[in-house]
Amino acid sequence: MSKRGRGGSSGAKFRISLGLPVGAVINCADNTGAKNLYIISVKGIKGRLNRLPAAGVGDMVMATVKKGKPELRKKGELTYNLNCWTRNPPAGGHSKGCNLQV
């Protein structure tokens, strides 16, 4: 294996679990006035058949505001992902403990 693909680092690269799929509603923790954000897409995910794109820590996502001021629609970066659980949309469909920096 060549070291060129990893930027010159040697050893194993640890995998970060992706806890926020497309369709997740997360709490917005900044001072813009948005309360809940709905993830539309994840930047840089090419995908595979029948697999939902998912975001993890540091991923750029496209989200819309579900609760809050309607003019606050922009891109954000997921900076802190702790204890994020997603439920099925009929049972509530929101996550707890997520931070999205907009």
PDB file of N, CA and C in Angstrom:
ATOM      1  N   MET A   1       0.840  -1.193   0.000  1.00  0.00           N
ATOM      2  CA  MET A   1       0.000   0.000   0.000  1.00  0.00           C
ATOM      3  C   MET A   1       0.874   1.241   0.000  1.00  0.00           C
ATOM      4  N   SER A   2       0.455   2.193  -0.745  1.00  0.00           N
ATOM      5  CA  SER A   2       1.164   3.463  -0.824  1.00  0.00           C
ATOM      6  C   SER A   2       0.722   4.382   0.306  1.00  0.00           C
ATOM      7  N   LYS A   3       1.647   5.194   0.783  1.00  0.00           N
ATOM      8  CA  LYS A   3       1.306   6.168   1.813  1.00  0.00           C
ATOM      9  C   LYS A   3       0.705   7.430   1.215  1.00  0.00           C
ATOM     10  N   ARG A   4       0.712   7.536  -0.101  1.00  0.00           N
ATOM     11  CA  ARG A   4       0.296   8.768  -0.751  1.00  0.00           C
ATOM     12  C   ARG A   4      -1.195   9.056  -0.542  1.00  0.00           C
ATOM     13  N   GLY A   5      -2.022   8.033  -0.440  1.00  0.00           N
ATOM     14  CA  GLY A   5      -3.453   8.241  -0.297  1.00  0.00           C
ATOM     15  C   GLY A   5      -3.871   8.770   1.062  1.00  0.00           C
ATOM     16  N   ARG A   6      -3.058   8.593   2.087  1.00  0.00           N
ATOM     17  CA  ARG A   6      -3.409   9.017   3.441  1.00  0.00           C
ATOM     18  C   ARG A   6      -2.704  10.294   3.853  1.00  0.00           C
ATOM     19  N   GLY A   7      -2.065  10.975   2.944  1.00  0.00           N
ATOM     20  CA  GLY A   7      -1.377  12.202   3.293  1.00  0.00           C
ATOM     21  C   GLY A   7      -0.059  11.965   4.001  1.00  0.00           C
ATOM     22  N   GLY A   8       0.558  10.808   3.785  1.00  0.00           N
ATOM     23  CA  GLY A   8       1.848  10.529   4.377  1.00  0.00           C
ATOM     24  C   GLY A   8       1.786   9.895   5.750  1.00  0.00           C
ATOM     25  N   SER A   9       0.611   9.703   6.311  1.00  0.00           N
ATOM     26  CA  SER A   9       0.517   9.104   7.641  1.00  0.00           C
ATOM     27  C   SER A   9       0.577   7.588   7.526  1.00  0.00           C
ATOM     28  N   SER A  10       1.139   6.962   8.511  1.00  0.00           N
ATOM     29  CA  SER A  10       1.213   5.511   8.515  1.00  0.00           C
ATOM     30  C   SER A  10       0.312   4.977   9.611  1.00  0.00           C
ATOM     31  N   GLY A  11      -0.073   3.734   9.472  1.00  0.00           N
ATOM     32  CA  GLY A  11      -0.920   3.114  10.472  1.00  0.00           C
ATOM     33  C   GLY A  11      -2.375   3.099  10.042  1.00  0.00           C
ATOM     34  N   ALA A  12      -3.224   2.610  10.936  1.00  0.00           N
ATOM     35  CA  ALA A  12      -4.642   2.466  10.631  1.00  0.00           C
ATOM     36  C   ALA A  12      -5.370   3.789  10.819  1.00  0.00           C
ATOM     37  N   LYS A  13      -6.368   4.013   9.980  1.00  0.00           N
ATOM     38  CA  LYS A  13      -7.215   5.191  10.112  1.00  0.00           C
ATOM     39  C   LYS A  13      -8.504   4.755  10.801  1.00  0.00           C
ATOM     40  N   PHE A  14      -8.831   5.400  11.898  1.00  0.00           N
ATOM     41  CA  PHE A  14     -10.015   5.019  12.641  1.00  0.00           C
ATOM     42  C   PHE A  14     -11.259   5.564  11.967  1.00  0.00           C
ATOM     43  N   ARG A  15     -12.339   4.795  12.047  1.00  0.00           N
ATOM     44  CA  ARG A  15     -13.580   5.162  11.391  1.00  0.00           C
ATOM     45  C   ARG A  15     -14.511   5.812  12.399  1.00  0.00           C
ATOM     46  N   ILE A  16     -15.091   6.941  12.015  1.00  0.00           N
ATOM     47  CA  ILE A  16     -16.052   7.638  12.860  1.00  0.00           C
ATOM     48  C   ILE A  16     -17.445   7.222  12.416  1.00  0.00           C
ATOM     49  N   SER A  17     -18.282   6.798  13.349  1.00  0.00           N
ATOM     50  CA  SER A  17     -19.623   6.363  12.991  1.00  0.00           C
ATOM     51  C   SER A  17     -20.462   7.553  12.550  1.00  0.00           C
ATOM     52  N   LEU A  18     -21.337   7.302  11.596  1.00  0.00           N
ATOM     53  CA  LEU A  18     -22.188   8.336  11.020  1.00  0.00           C
ATOM     54  C   LEU A  18     -23.575   8.199  11.637  1.00  0.00           C
ATOM     55  N   GLY A  19     -23.933   9.122  12.512  1.00  0.00           N
ATOM     56  CA  GLY A  19     -25.153   8.979  13.289  1.00  0.00           C
ATOM     57  C   GLY A  19     -26.346   9.750  12.785  1.00  0.00           C
ATOM     58  N   LEU A  20     -26.185  10.572  11.735  1.00  0.00           N
ATOM     59  CA  LEU A  20     -27.289  11.409  11.276  1.00  0.00           C
ATOM     60  C   LEU A  20     -27.571  11.168   9.800  1.00  0.00           C
ATOM     61  N   PRO A  21     -28.547  10.324   9.482  1.00  0.00           N
ATOM     62  CA  PRO A  21     -28.874  10.098   8.073  1.00  0.00           C
ATOM     63  C   PRO A  21     -29.701  11.242   7.504  1.00  0.00           C
ATOM     64  N   VAL A  22     -29.883  11.214   6.195  1.00  0.00           N
ATOM     65  CA  VAL A  22     -30.748  12.192   5.537  1.00  0.00           C
ATOM     66  C   VAL A  22     -32.171  11.981   6.041  1.00  0.00           C
ATOM     67  N   GLY A  23     -32.833  13.063   6.415  1.00  0.00           N
ATOM     68  CA  GLY A  23     -34.178  12.988   6.958  1.00  0.00           C
ATOM     69  C   GLY A  23     -34.222  13.163   8.463  1.00  0.00           C
ATOM     70  N   ALA A  24     -33.072  13.239   9.115  1.00  0.00           N
ATOM     71  CA  ALA A  24     -33.040  13.434  10.563  1.00  0.00           C
ATOM     72  C   ALA A  24     -33.342  14.891  10.896  1.00  0.00           C
ATOM     73  N   VAL A  25     -34.060  15.105  11.979  1.00  0.00           N
ATOM     74  CA  VAL A  25     -34.353  16.443  12.483  1.00  0.00           C
ATOM     75  C   VAL A  25     -33.536  16.624  13.754  1.00  0.00           C
ATOM     76  N   ILE A  26     -32.688  17.654  13.769  1.00  0.00           N
ATOM     77  CA  ILE A  26     -31.784  17.861  14.894  1.00  0.00           C
ATOM     78  C   ILE A  26     -32.029  19.228  15.511  1.00  0.00           C
ATOM     79  N   ASN A  27     -31.601  19.383  16.744  1.00  0.00           N
ATOM     80  CA  ASN A  27     -31.716  20.660  17.438  1.00  0.00           C
ATOM     81  C   ASN A  27     -30.580  21.570  17.001  1.00  0.00           C
ATOM     82  N   CYS A  28     -30.901  22.839  16.771  1.00  0.00           N
ATOM     83  CA  CYS A  28     -29.902  23.827  16.382  1.00  0.00           C
ATOM     84  C   CYS A  28     -29.464  24.578  17.634  1.00  0.00           C
ATOM     85  N   ALA A  29     -28.158  24.609  17.873  1.00  0.00           N
ATOM     86  CA  ALA A  29     -27.631  25.184  19.110  1.00  0.00           C
ATOM     87  C   ALA A  29     -26.791  26.416  18.824  1.00  0.00           C
ATOM     88  N   ASP A  30     -27.370  27.393  18.151  1.00  0.00           N
ATOM     89  CA  ASP A  30     -26.679  28.664  17.949  1.00  0.00           C
ATOM     90  C   ASP A  30     -27.682  29.796  18.144  1.00  0.00           C
ATOM     91  N   ASN A  31     -27.266  31.023  17.885  1.00  0.00           N
ATOM     92  CA  ASN A  31     -28.110  32.178  18.193  1.00  0.00           C
ATOM     93  C   ASN A  31     -28.789  32.775  16.958  1.00  0.00           C
ATOM     94  N   THR A  32     -29.046  31.964  15.926  1.00  0.00           N
ATOM     95  CA  THR A  32     -29.688  32.487  14.721  1.00  0.00           C
ATOM     96  C   THR A  32     -31.203  32.543  14.841  1.00  0.00           C
ATOM     97  N   GLY A  33     -31.785  31.802  15.752  1.00  0.00           N
ATOM     98  CA  GLY A  33     -33.230  31.769  15.898  1.00  0.00           C
ATOM     99  C   GLY A  33     -33.846  30.483  15.383  1.00  0.00           C
ATOM    100  N   ALA A  34     -33.065  29.639  14.730  1.00  0.00           N
ATOM    101  CA  ALA A  34     -33.572  28.351  14.261  1.00  0.00           C
ATOM    102  C   ALA A  34     -33.612  27.372  15.431  1.00  0.00           C
ATOM    103  N   LYS A  35     -34.657  26.559  15.473  1.00  0.00           N
ATOM    104  CA  LYS A  35     -34.803  25.587  16.560  1.00  0.00           C
ATOM    105  C   LYS A  35     -34.508  24.168  16.074  1.00  0.00           C
ATOM    106  N   ASN A  36     -35.204  23.720  15.035  1.00  0.00           N
ATOM    107  CA  ASN A  36     -35.025  22.374  14.502  1.00  0.00           C
ATOM    108  C   ASN A  36     -34.557  22.457  13.064  1.00  0.00           C
ATOM    109  N   LEU A  37     -33.588  21.615  12.705  1.00  0.00           N
ATOM    110  CA  LEU A  37     -33.055  21.569  11.350  1.00  0.00           C
ATOM    111  C   LEU A  37     -33.284  20.183  10.770  1.00  0.00           C
ATOM    112  N   TYR A  38     -33.727  20.148   9.508  1.00  0.00           N
ATOM    113  CA  TYR A  38     -34.009  18.915   8.782  1.00  0.00           C
ATOM    114  C   TYR A  38     -32.886  18.698   7.772  1.00  0.00           C
ATOM    115  N   ILE A  39     -32.161  17.597   7.877  1.00  0.00           N
ATOM    116  CA  ILE A  39     -31.027  17.337   6.989  1.00  0.00           C
ATOM    117  C   ILE A  39     -31.540  16.870   5.636  1.00  0.00           C
ATOM    118  N   ILE A  40     -31.155  17.614   4.582  1.00  0.00           N
ATOM    119  CA  ILE A  40     -31.557  17.287   3.213  1.00  0.00           C
ATOM    120  C   ILE A  40     -30.503  16.425   2.531  1.00  0.00           C
ATOM    121  N   SER A  41     -29.239  16.843   2.615  1.00  0.00           N
ATOM    122  CA  SER A  41     -28.181  16.107   1.936  1.00  0.00           C
ATOM    123  C   SER A  41     -26.877  16.275   2.706  1.00  0.00           C
ATOM    124  N   VAL A  42     -25.922  15.414   2.371  1.00  0.00           N
ATOM    125  CA  VAL A  42     -24.594  15.455   2.973  1.00  0.00           C
ATOM    126  C   VAL A  42     -23.598  15.693   1.851  1.00  0.00           C
ATOM    127  N   LYS A  43     -22.770  16.703   2.003  1.00  0.00           N
ATOM    128  CA  LYS A  43     -21.821  17.057   0.955  1.00  0.00           C
ATOM    129  C   LYS A  43     -20.694  16.034   0.890  1.00  0.00           C
ATOM    130  N   GLY A  44     -20.357  15.618  -0.329  1.00  0.00           N
ATOM    131  CA  GLY A  44     -19.252  14.696  -0.546  1.00  0.00           C
ATOM    132  C   GLY A  44     -19.624  13.229  -0.496  1.00  0.00           C
ATOM    133  N   ILE A  45     -20.909  12.901  -0.365  1.00  0.00           N
ATOM    134  CA  ILE A  45     -21.350  11.508  -0.340  1.00  0.00           C
ATOM    135  C   ILE A  45     -21.843  11.134  -1.727  1.00  0.00           C
ATOM    136  N   LYS A  46     -21.216  10.131  -2.327  1.00  0.00           N
ATOM    137  CA  LYS A  46     -21.635   9.701  -3.658  1.00  0.00           C
ATOM    138  C   LYS A  46     -22.771   8.692  -3.567  1.00  0.00           C
ATOM    139  N   GLY A  47     -22.691   7.741  -2.657  1.00  0.00           N
ATOM    140  CA  GLY A  47     -23.817   6.867  -2.382  1.00  0.00           C
ATOM    141  C   GLY A  47     -23.758   5.512  -3.065  1.00  0.00           C
ATOM    142  N   ARG A  48     -24.712   4.685  -2.678  1.00  0.00           N
ATOM    143  CA  ARG A  48     -24.896   3.358  -3.217  1.00  0.00           C
ATOM    144  C   ARG A  48     -26.391   3.096  -3.211  1.00  0.00           C
ATOM    145  N   LEU A  49     -26.830   2.115  -3.999  1.00  0.00           N
ATOM    146  CA  LEU A  49     -28.247   1.819  -4.119  1.00  0.00           C
ATOM    147  C   LEU A  49     -28.837   1.434  -2.758  1.00  0.00           C
ATOM    148  N   ASN A  50     -29.944   2.062  -2.407  1.00  0.00           N
ATOM    149  CA  ASN A  50     -30.711   1.816  -1.180  1.00  0.00           C
ATOM    150  C   ASN A  50     -29.950   2.135   0.105  1.00  0.00           C
ATOM    151  N   ARG A  51     -28.931   2.961   0.045  1.00  0.00           N
ATOM    152  CA  ARG A  51     -28.218   3.380   1.255  1.00  0.00           C
ATOM    153  C   ARG A  51     -28.431   4.876   1.455  1.00  0.00           C
ATOM    154  N   LEU A  52     -28.865   5.251   2.652  1.00  0.00           N
ATOM    155  CA  LEU A  52     -29.084   6.664   2.942  1.00  0.00           C
ATOM    156  C   LEU A  52     -27.753   7.352   3.225  1.00  0.00           C
ATOM    157  N   PRO A  53     -27.517   8.517   2.637  1.00  0.00           N
ATOM    158  CA  PRO A  53     -26.328   9.280   3.015  1.00  0.00           C
ATOM    159  C   PRO A  53     -26.440   9.713   4.475  1.00  0.00           C
ATOM    160  N   ALA A  54     -25.349   9.642   5.199  1.00  0.00           N
ATOM    161  CA  ALA A  54     -25.362   9.983   6.619  1.00  0.00           C
ATOM    162  C   ALA A  54     -24.199  10.913   6.930  1.00  0.00           C
ATOM    163  N   ALA A  55     -24.377  11.722   7.967  1.00  0.00           N
ATOM    164  CA  ALA A  55     -23.367  12.694   8.381  1.00  0.00           C
ATOM    165  C   ALA A  55     -22.802  12.305   9.736  1.00  0.00           C
ATOM    166  N   GLY A  56     -21.558  12.684   9.945  1.00  0.00           N
ATOM    167  CA  GLY A  56     -20.891  12.487  11.218  1.00  0.00           C
ATOM    168  C   GLY A  56     -20.278  13.798  11.674  1.00  0.00           C
ATOM    169  N   VAL A  57     -19.342  13.708  12.588  1.00  0.00           N
ATOM    170  CA  VAL A  57     -18.678  14.891  13.118  1.00  0.00           C
ATOM    171  C   VAL A  57     -17.825  15.519  12.026  1.00  0.00           C
ATOM    172  N   GLY A  58     -17.988  16.819  11.809  1.00  0.00           N
ATOM    173  CA  GLY A  58     -17.194  17.547  10.829  1.00  0.00           C
ATOM    174  C   GLY A  58     -17.715  17.494   9.419  1.00  0.00           C
ATOM    175  N   ASP A  59     -18.844  16.840   9.161  1.00  0.00           N
ATOM    176  CA  ASP A  59     -19.395  16.762   7.811  1.00  0.00           C
ATOM    177  C   ASP A  59     -20.228  17.994   7.503  1.00  0.00           C
ATOM    178  N   MET A  60     -20.185  18.407   6.242  1.00  0.00           N
ATOM    179  CA  MET A  60     -20.983  19.535   5.774  1.00  0.00           C
ATOM    180  C   MET A  60     -22.332  18.996   5.304  1.00  0.00           C
ATOM    181  N   VAL A  61     -23.407  19.567   5.819  1.00  0.00           N
ATOM    182  CA  VAL A  61     -24.747  19.117   5.456  1.00  0.00           C
ATOM    183  C   VAL A  61     -25.554  20.288   4.924  1.00  0.00           C
ATOM    184  N   MET A  62     -26.563  19.975   4.122  1.00  0.00           N
ATOM    185  CA  MET A  62     -27.544  20.959   3.690  1.00  0.00           C
ATOM    186  C   MET A  62     -28.807  20.696   4.505  1.00  0.00           C
ATOM    187  N   ALA A  63     -29.315  21.737   5.162  1.00  0.00           N
ATOM    188  CA  ALA A  63     -30.450  21.558   6.062  1.00  0.00           C
ATOM    189  C   ALA A  63     -31.441  22.699   5.883  1.00  0.00           C
ATOM    190  N   THR A  64     -32.705  22.420   6.183  1.00  0.00           N
ATOM    191  CA  THR A  64     -33.725  23.459   6.201  1.00  0.00           C
ATOM    192  C   THR A  64     -34.226  23.628   7.624  1.00  0.00           C
ATOM    193  N   VAL A  65     -34.769  24.800   7.890  1.00  0.00           N
ATOM    194  CA  VAL A  65     -35.290  25.117   9.215  1.00  0.00           C
ATOM    195  C   VAL A  65     -36.725  24.625   9.297  1.00  0.00           C
ATOM    196  N   LYS A  66     -36.998  23.749  10.249  1.00  0.00           N
ATOM    197  CA  LYS A  66     -38.354  23.244  10.450  1.00  0.00           C
ATOM    198  C   LYS A  66     -39.089  24.035  11.521  1.00  0.00           C
ATOM    199  N   LYS A  67     -38.379  24.528  12.508  1.00  0.00           N
ATOM    200  CA  LYS A  67     -38.999  25.343  13.544  1.00  0.00           C
ATOM    201  C   LYS A  67     -38.078  26.521  13.803  1.00  0.00           C
ATOM    202  N   GLY A  68     -38.621  27.714  13.726  1.00  0.00           N
ATOM    203  CA  GLY A  68     -37.832  28.928  13.894  1.00  0.00           C
ATOM    204  C   GLY A  68     -38.156  29.914  12.788  1.00  0.00           C
ATOM    205  N   LYS A  69     -37.258  30.844  12.540  1.00  0.00           N
ATOM    206  CA  LYS A  69     -37.479  31.844  11.504  1.00  0.00           C
ATOM    207  C   LYS A  69     -37.324  31.206  10.121  1.00  0.00           C
ATOM    208  N   PRO A  70     -38.292  31.399   9.221  1.00  0.00           N
ATOM    209  CA  PRO A  70     -38.234  30.712   7.922  1.00  0.00           C
ATOM    210  C   PRO A  70     -37.152  31.228   6.983  1.00  0.00           C
ATOM    211  N   GLU A  71     -36.587  32.399   7.230  1.00  0.00           N
ATOM    212  CA  GLU A  71     -35.565  32.924   6.323  1.00  0.00           C
ATOM    213  C   GLU A  71     -34.169  32.398   6.649  1.00  0.00           C
ATOM    214  N   LEU A  72     -34.053  31.490   7.609  1.00  0.00           N
ATOM    215  CA  LEU A  72     -32.746  30.993   8.036  1.00  0.00           C
ATOM    216  C   LEU A  72     -32.413  29.682   7.342  1.00  0.00           C
ATOM    217  N   ARG A  73     -32.278  29.687   6.034  1.00  0.00           N
ATOM    218  CA  ARG A  73     -31.955  28.475   5.293  1.00  0.00           C
ATOM    219  C   ARG A  73     -30.560  28.622   4.716  1.00  0.00           C
ATOM    220  N   LYS A  74     -29.637  27.850   5.228  1.00  0.00           N
ATOM    221  CA  LYS A  74     -28.248  27.940   4.770  1.00  0.00           C
ATOM    222  C   LYS A  74     -27.522  26.637   5.069  1.00  0.00           C
ATOM    223  N   LYS A  75     -26.259  26.561   4.674  1.00  0.00           N
ATOM    224  CA  LYS A  75     -25.452  25.382   4.913  1.00  0.00           C
ATOM    225  C   LYS A  75     -24.871  25.430   6.320  1.00  0.00           C
ATOM    226  N   GLY A  76     -24.588  24.268   6.855  1.00  0.00           N
ATOM    227  CA  GLY A  76     -23.988  24.202   8.174  1.00  0.00           C
ATOM    228  C   GLY A  76     -22.988  23.069   8.253  1.00  0.00           C
ATOM    229  N   GLU A  77     -22.179  23.079   9.289  1.00  0.00           N
ATOM    230  CA  GLU A  77     -21.189  22.033   9.504  1.00  0.00           C
ATOM    231  C   GLU A  77     -21.436  21.400  10.862  1.00  0.00           C
ATOM    232  N   LEU A  78     -21.502  20.096  10.890  1.00  0.00           N
ATOM    233  CA  LEU A  78     -21.741  19.370  12.130  1.00  0.00           C
ATOM    234  C   LEU A  78     -20.444  19.331  12.923  1.00  0.00           C
ATOM    235  N   THR A  79     -20.435  19.982  14.084  1.00  0.00           N
ATOM    236  CA  THR A  79     -19.196  20.115  14.833  1.00  0.00           C
ATOM    237  C   THR A  79     -19.139  19.201  16.049  1.00  0.00           C
ATOM    238  N   TYR A  80     -20.263  18.867  16.626  1.00  0.00           N
ATOM    239  CA  TYR A  80     -20.254  18.129  17.880  1.00  0.00           C
ATOM    240  C   TYR A  80     -21.409  17.156  17.857  1.00  0.00           C
ATOM    241  N   ASN A  81     -21.124  15.881  17.953  1.00  0.00           N
ATOM    242  CA  ASN A  81     -22.152  14.866  17.813  1.00  0.00           C
ATOM    243  C   ASN A  81     -22.059  13.939  19.019  1.00  0.00           C
ATOM    244  N   LEU A  82     -22.895  14.163  20.018  1.00  0.00           N
ATOM    245  CA  LEU A  82     -22.848  13.374  21.242  1.00  0.00           C
ATOM    246  C   LEU A  82     -24.254  12.894  21.567  1.00  0.00           C
ATOM    247  N   ASN A  83     -24.407  11.595  21.726  1.00  0.00           N
ATOM    248  CA  ASN A  83     -25.691  10.983  22.071  1.00  0.00           C
ATOM    249  C   ASN A  83     -26.784  11.359  21.085  1.00  0.00           C
ATOM    250  N   CYS A  84     -26.531  11.134  19.808  1.00  0.00           N
ATOM    251  CA  CYS A  84     -27.539  11.419  18.788  1.00  0.00           C
ATOM    252  C   CYS A  84     -28.303  10.144  18.488  1.00  0.00           C
ATOM    253  N   TRP A  85     -29.576  10.154  18.771  1.00  0.00           N
ATOM    254  CA  TRP A  85     -30.441   9.035  18.442  1.00  0.00           C
ATOM    255  C   TRP A  85     -31.510   9.544  17.511  1.00  0.00           C
ATOM    256  N   THR A  86     -31.731   8.836  16.414  1.00  0.00           N
ATOM    257  CA  THR A  86     -32.808   9.200  15.510  1.00  0.00           C
ATOM    258  C   THR A  86     -33.919   8.173  15.662  1.00  0.00           C
ATOM    259  N   ARG A  87     -35.139   8.662  15.637  1.00  0.00           N
ATOM    260  CA  ARG A  87     -36.294   7.788  15.721  1.00  0.00           C
ATOM    261  C   ARG A  87     -37.011   7.810  14.382  1.00  0.00           C
ATOM    262  N   ASN A  88     -37.898   6.866  14.188  1.00  0.00           N
ATOM    263  CA  ASN A  88     -38.670   6.851  12.950  1.00  0.00           C
ATOM    264  C   ASN A  88     -39.566   8.084  12.894  1.00  0.00           C
ATOM    265  N   PRO A  89     -39.774   8.666  11.699  1.00  0.00           N
ATOM    266  CA  PRO A  89     -40.583   9.886  11.592  1.00  0.00           C
ATOM    267  C   PRO A  89     -42.001   9.783  12.164  1.00  0.00           C
ATOM    268  N   PRO A  90     -42.736   8.641  12.063  1.00  0.00           N
ATOM    269  CA  PRO A  90     -44.063   8.616  12.694  1.00  0.00           C
ATOM    270  C   PRO A  90     -44.010   8.709  14.216  1.00  0.00           C
ATOM    271  N   ALA A  91     -42.893   8.320  14.835  1.00  0.00           N
ATOM    272  CA  ALA A  91     -42.802   8.322  16.290  1.00  0.00           C
ATOM    273  C   ALA A  91     -42.140   9.579  16.831  1.00  0.00           C
ATOM    274  N   GLY A  92     -42.007  10.587  16.027  1.00  0.00           N
ATOM    275  CA  GLY A  92     -41.395  11.823  16.503  1.00  0.00           C
ATOM    276  C   GLY A  92     -40.317  12.312  15.568  1.00  0.00           C
ATOM    277  N   GLY A  93     -39.393  11.445  15.174  1.00  0.00           N
ATOM    278  CA  GLY A  93     -38.395  11.743  14.168  1.00  0.00           C
ATOM    279  C   GLY A  93     -37.440  12.872  14.491  1.00  0.00           C
ATOM    280  N   HIS A  94     -36.929  12.937  15.709  1.00  0.00           N
ATOM    281  CA  HIS A  94     -35.958  13.978  16.005  1.00  0.00           C
ATOM    282  C   HIS A  94     -34.795  13.383  16.788  1.00  0.00           C
ATOM    283  N   SER A  95     -33.693  14.128  16.810  1.00  0.00           N
ATOM    284  CA  SER A  95     -32.502  13.690  17.525  1.00  0.00           C
ATOM    285  C   SER A  95     -32.289  14.567  18.743  1.00  0.00           C
ATOM    286  N   LYS A  96     -31.577  14.047  19.718  1.00  0.00           N
ATOM    287  CA  LYS A  96     -31.285  14.817  20.921  1.00  0.00           C
ATOM    288  C   LYS A  96     -29.777  14.949  21.071  1.00  0.00           C
ATOM    289  N   GLY A  97     -29.330  16.069  21.584  1.00  0.00           N
ATOM    290  CA  GLY A  97     -27.938  16.253  21.911  1.00  0.00           C
ATOM    291  C   GLY A  97     -27.030  16.521  20.737  1.00  0.00           C
ATOM    292  N   CYS A  98     -27.534  17.093  19.667  1.00  0.00           N
ATOM    293  CA  CYS A  98     -26.712  17.361  18.497  1.00  0.00           C
ATOM    294  C   CYS A  98     -26.500  18.859  18.349  1.00  0.00           C
ATOM    295  N   ASN A  99     -25.345  19.212  17.870  1.00  0.00           N
ATOM    296  CA  ASN A  99     -24.978  20.603  17.643  1.00  0.00           C
ATOM    297  C   ASN A  99     -24.733  20.801  16.167  1.00  0.00           C
ATOM    298  N   LEU A 100     -25.308  21.798  15.564  1.00  0.00           N
ATOM    299  CA  LEU A 100     -25.039  22.134  14.166  1.00  0.00           C
ATOM    300  C   LEU A 100     -24.629  23.579  14.112  1.00  0.00           C
ATOM    301  N   GLN A 101     -23.399  23.824  13.706  1.00  0.00           N
ATOM    302  CA  GLN A 101     -22.892  25.188  13.614  1.00  0.00           C
ATOM    303  C   GLN A 101     -23.271  25.742  12.256  1.00  0.00           C
ATOM    304  N   VAL A 102     -24.025  26.832  12.249  1.00  0.00           N
ATOM    305  CA  VAL A 102     -24.493  27.427  10.994  1.00  0.00           C
ATOM    306  C   VAL A 102     -23.741  28.705  10.741  1.00  0.00           C
TER     307      VAL A 102
END
